[in-house]
XYZ file of C-alpha atoms in Angstrom:
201
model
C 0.000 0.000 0.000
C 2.787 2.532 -0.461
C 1.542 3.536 -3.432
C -0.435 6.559 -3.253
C -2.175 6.147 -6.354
C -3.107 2.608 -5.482
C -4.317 3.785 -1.840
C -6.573 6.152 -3.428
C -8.103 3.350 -6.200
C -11.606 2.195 -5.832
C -11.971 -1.066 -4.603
C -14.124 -4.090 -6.282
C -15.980 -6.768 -4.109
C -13.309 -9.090 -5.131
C -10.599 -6.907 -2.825
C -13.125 -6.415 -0.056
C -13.914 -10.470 0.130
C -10.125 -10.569 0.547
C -9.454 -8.666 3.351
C -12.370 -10.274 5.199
C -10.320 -13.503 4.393
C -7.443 -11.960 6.560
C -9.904 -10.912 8.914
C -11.761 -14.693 9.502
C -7.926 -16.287 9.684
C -6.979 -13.386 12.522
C -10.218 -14.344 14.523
C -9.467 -18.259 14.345
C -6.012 -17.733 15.490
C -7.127 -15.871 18.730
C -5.488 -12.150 17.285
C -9.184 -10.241 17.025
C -12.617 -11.118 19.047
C -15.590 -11.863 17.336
C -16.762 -8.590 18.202
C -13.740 -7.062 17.156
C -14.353 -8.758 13.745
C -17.796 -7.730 13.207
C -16.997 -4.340 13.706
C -14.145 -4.537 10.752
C -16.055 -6.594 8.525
C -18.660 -3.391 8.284
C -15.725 -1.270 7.857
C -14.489 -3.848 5.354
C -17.420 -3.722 2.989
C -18.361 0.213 3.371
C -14.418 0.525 1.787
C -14.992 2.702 -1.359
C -11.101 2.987 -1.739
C -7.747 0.932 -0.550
C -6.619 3.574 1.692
C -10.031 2.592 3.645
C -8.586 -0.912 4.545
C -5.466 0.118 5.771
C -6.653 1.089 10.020
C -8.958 -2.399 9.630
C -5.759 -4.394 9.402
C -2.966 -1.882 10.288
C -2.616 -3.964 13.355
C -2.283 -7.494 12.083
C 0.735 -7.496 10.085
C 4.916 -6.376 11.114
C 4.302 -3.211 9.029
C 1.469 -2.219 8.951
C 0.822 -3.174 5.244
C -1.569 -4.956 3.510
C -0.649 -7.450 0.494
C -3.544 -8.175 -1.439
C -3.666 -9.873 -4.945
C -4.284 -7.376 -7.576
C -8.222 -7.624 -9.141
C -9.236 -10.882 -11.041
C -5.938 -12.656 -9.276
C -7.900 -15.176 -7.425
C -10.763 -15.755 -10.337
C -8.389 -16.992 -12.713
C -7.487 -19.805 -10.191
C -11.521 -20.500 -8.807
C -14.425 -18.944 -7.738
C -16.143 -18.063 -4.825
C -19.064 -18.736 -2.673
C -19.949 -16.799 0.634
C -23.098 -16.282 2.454
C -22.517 -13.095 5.613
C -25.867 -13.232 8.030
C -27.970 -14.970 4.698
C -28.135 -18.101 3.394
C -26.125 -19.445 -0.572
C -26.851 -22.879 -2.276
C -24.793 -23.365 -5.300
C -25.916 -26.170 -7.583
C -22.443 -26.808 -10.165
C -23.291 -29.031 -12.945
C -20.116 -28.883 -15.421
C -16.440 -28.763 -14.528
C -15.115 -27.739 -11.375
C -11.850 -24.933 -11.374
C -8.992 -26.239 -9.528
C -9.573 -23.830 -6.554
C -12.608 -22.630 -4.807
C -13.426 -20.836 -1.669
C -16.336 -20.906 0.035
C -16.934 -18.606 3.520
C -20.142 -18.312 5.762
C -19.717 -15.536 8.358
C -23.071 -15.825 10.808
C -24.796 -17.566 7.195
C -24.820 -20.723 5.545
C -23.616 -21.898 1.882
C -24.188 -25.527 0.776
C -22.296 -26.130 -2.454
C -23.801 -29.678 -4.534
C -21.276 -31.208 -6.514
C -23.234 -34.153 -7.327
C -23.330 -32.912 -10.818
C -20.160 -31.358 -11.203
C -17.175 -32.467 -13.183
C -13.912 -32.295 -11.677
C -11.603 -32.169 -15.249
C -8.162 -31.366 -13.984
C -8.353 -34.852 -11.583
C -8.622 -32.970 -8.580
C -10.201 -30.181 -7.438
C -9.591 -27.996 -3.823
C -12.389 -26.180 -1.852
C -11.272 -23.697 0.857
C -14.360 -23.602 3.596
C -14.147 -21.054 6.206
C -17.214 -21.045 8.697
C -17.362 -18.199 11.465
C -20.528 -18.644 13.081
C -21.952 -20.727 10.460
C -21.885 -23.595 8.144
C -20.581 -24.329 4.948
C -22.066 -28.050 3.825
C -20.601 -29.680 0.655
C -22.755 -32.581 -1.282
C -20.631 -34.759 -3.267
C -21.396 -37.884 -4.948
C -21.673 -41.483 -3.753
C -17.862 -42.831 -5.817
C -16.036 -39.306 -4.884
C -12.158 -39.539 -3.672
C -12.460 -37.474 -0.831
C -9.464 -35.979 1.231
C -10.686 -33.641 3.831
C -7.990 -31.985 6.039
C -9.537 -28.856 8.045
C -9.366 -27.285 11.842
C -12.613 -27.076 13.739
C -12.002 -24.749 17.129
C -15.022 -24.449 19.099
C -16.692 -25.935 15.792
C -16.824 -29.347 13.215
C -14.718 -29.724 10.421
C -14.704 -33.225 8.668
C -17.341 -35.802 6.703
C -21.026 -35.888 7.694
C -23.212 -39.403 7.732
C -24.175 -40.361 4.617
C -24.049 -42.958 1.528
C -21.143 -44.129 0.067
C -18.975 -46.296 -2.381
C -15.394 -47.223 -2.324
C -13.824 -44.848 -5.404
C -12.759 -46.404 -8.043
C -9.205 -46.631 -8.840
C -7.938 -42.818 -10.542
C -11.184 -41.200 -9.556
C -11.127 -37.619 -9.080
C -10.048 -35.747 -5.679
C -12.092 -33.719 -3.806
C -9.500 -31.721 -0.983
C -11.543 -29.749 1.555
C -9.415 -27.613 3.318
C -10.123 -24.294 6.016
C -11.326 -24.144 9.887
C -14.497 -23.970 11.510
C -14.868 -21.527 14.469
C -17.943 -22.310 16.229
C -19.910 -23.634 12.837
C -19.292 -26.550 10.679
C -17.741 -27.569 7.775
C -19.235 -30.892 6.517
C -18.908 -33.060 3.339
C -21.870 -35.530 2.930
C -22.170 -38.328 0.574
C -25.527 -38.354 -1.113
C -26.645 -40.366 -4.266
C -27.067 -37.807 -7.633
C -31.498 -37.406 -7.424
C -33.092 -38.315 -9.864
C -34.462 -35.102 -13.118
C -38.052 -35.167 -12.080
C -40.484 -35.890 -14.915
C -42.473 -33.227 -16.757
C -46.453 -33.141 -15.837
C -46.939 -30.499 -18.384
C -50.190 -31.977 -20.238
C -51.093 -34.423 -17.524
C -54.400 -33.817 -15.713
């Protein structure tokens, strides 16, 4: 941030979603309350420029400075998902990016993947849940790997059907924490396209 002209740039959503990111890891590693981090999430998303962001997180790095990707950084790698005091589903049915990240602050988000494609062999989902619950809904014959903190919280795989992978079947890594909310991956068989009525009496 010691460039004045970038301090005085407007900011997109993108840039705002990633300083609450360093705001939700401060809180889970004890640095900031909850209260603390409710306060600088609403200064967080009233930001209109970069120089706003700066006294929100002043405190929580050696200098003072805040390193954030530049604008359309973290899209090219995945998208995002977040729900803040509401509730997201997300329903993917084609291919999967590499990287996603998925955050419920006081909110839920449920991501189904039982229609989703992983191409690349295996995809990574990055749930954070403050106060709130991020579910996943994968298939029955999905390679799961699910490595995640839960303090105060759950963070692991939920009850639910299942099938031993076949051999080379696509990864599914769920990574993140869970600070008093849930992360969850739950095996459910793919439902089947209900039938049209149209025409039937």
């Amino acid at each position: 941030m010691s460039e004045p002209k970038r301090s005085a740039m407007r900011v997109a959503d993108s840039d705002r979603e990633n300083v609450a990111q360093l705001l939700y890891e401060a809180m889970g590693a004890g640095r900031i309350t909850a209260g603390e981090l409710e306060t600088r999430l609403d200064a967080v998303y009233a930001a209109k420029t970069f120089a706003e962001f700066e006294p929100v997180v002043e405190d929580l790095s050696p200098d003072g400075a805040l390193a954030l990707p530049h604008a359309g950084d973290e899209e090219q790698g995945g998208r995002r998902s977040f729900a803040v005091m509401s509730a997201t589903t997300r329903r993917f049915g084609g291919p999967l990016p590499s990287h996603h990240v998925s955050r419920a602050f006081w909110g839920s988000v449920r991501l189904d993947l039982r229609r989703a494609r992983i191409a690349a062999g295996s995809c990574t989902i990055r749930a954070v849940a403050i106060m709130g619950g991020v579910t996943i809904v994968v298939p029955e014959d999905l390679a799961l790997d699910v490595r995640g903190i839960g303090l105060m919280g759950g963070f692991g795989t939920g009850r639910g059907t299942g099938r031993r992978p076949t051999a080379g079947a696509p990864v599914l890594r769920v990574t993140g924490f869970a600070w008093w909310g849930s992360v969850k991956v739950i095996r459910k068989p793919l439902e089947p396209r209900r039938r049209s009525l149209r025409g039937r009496r």
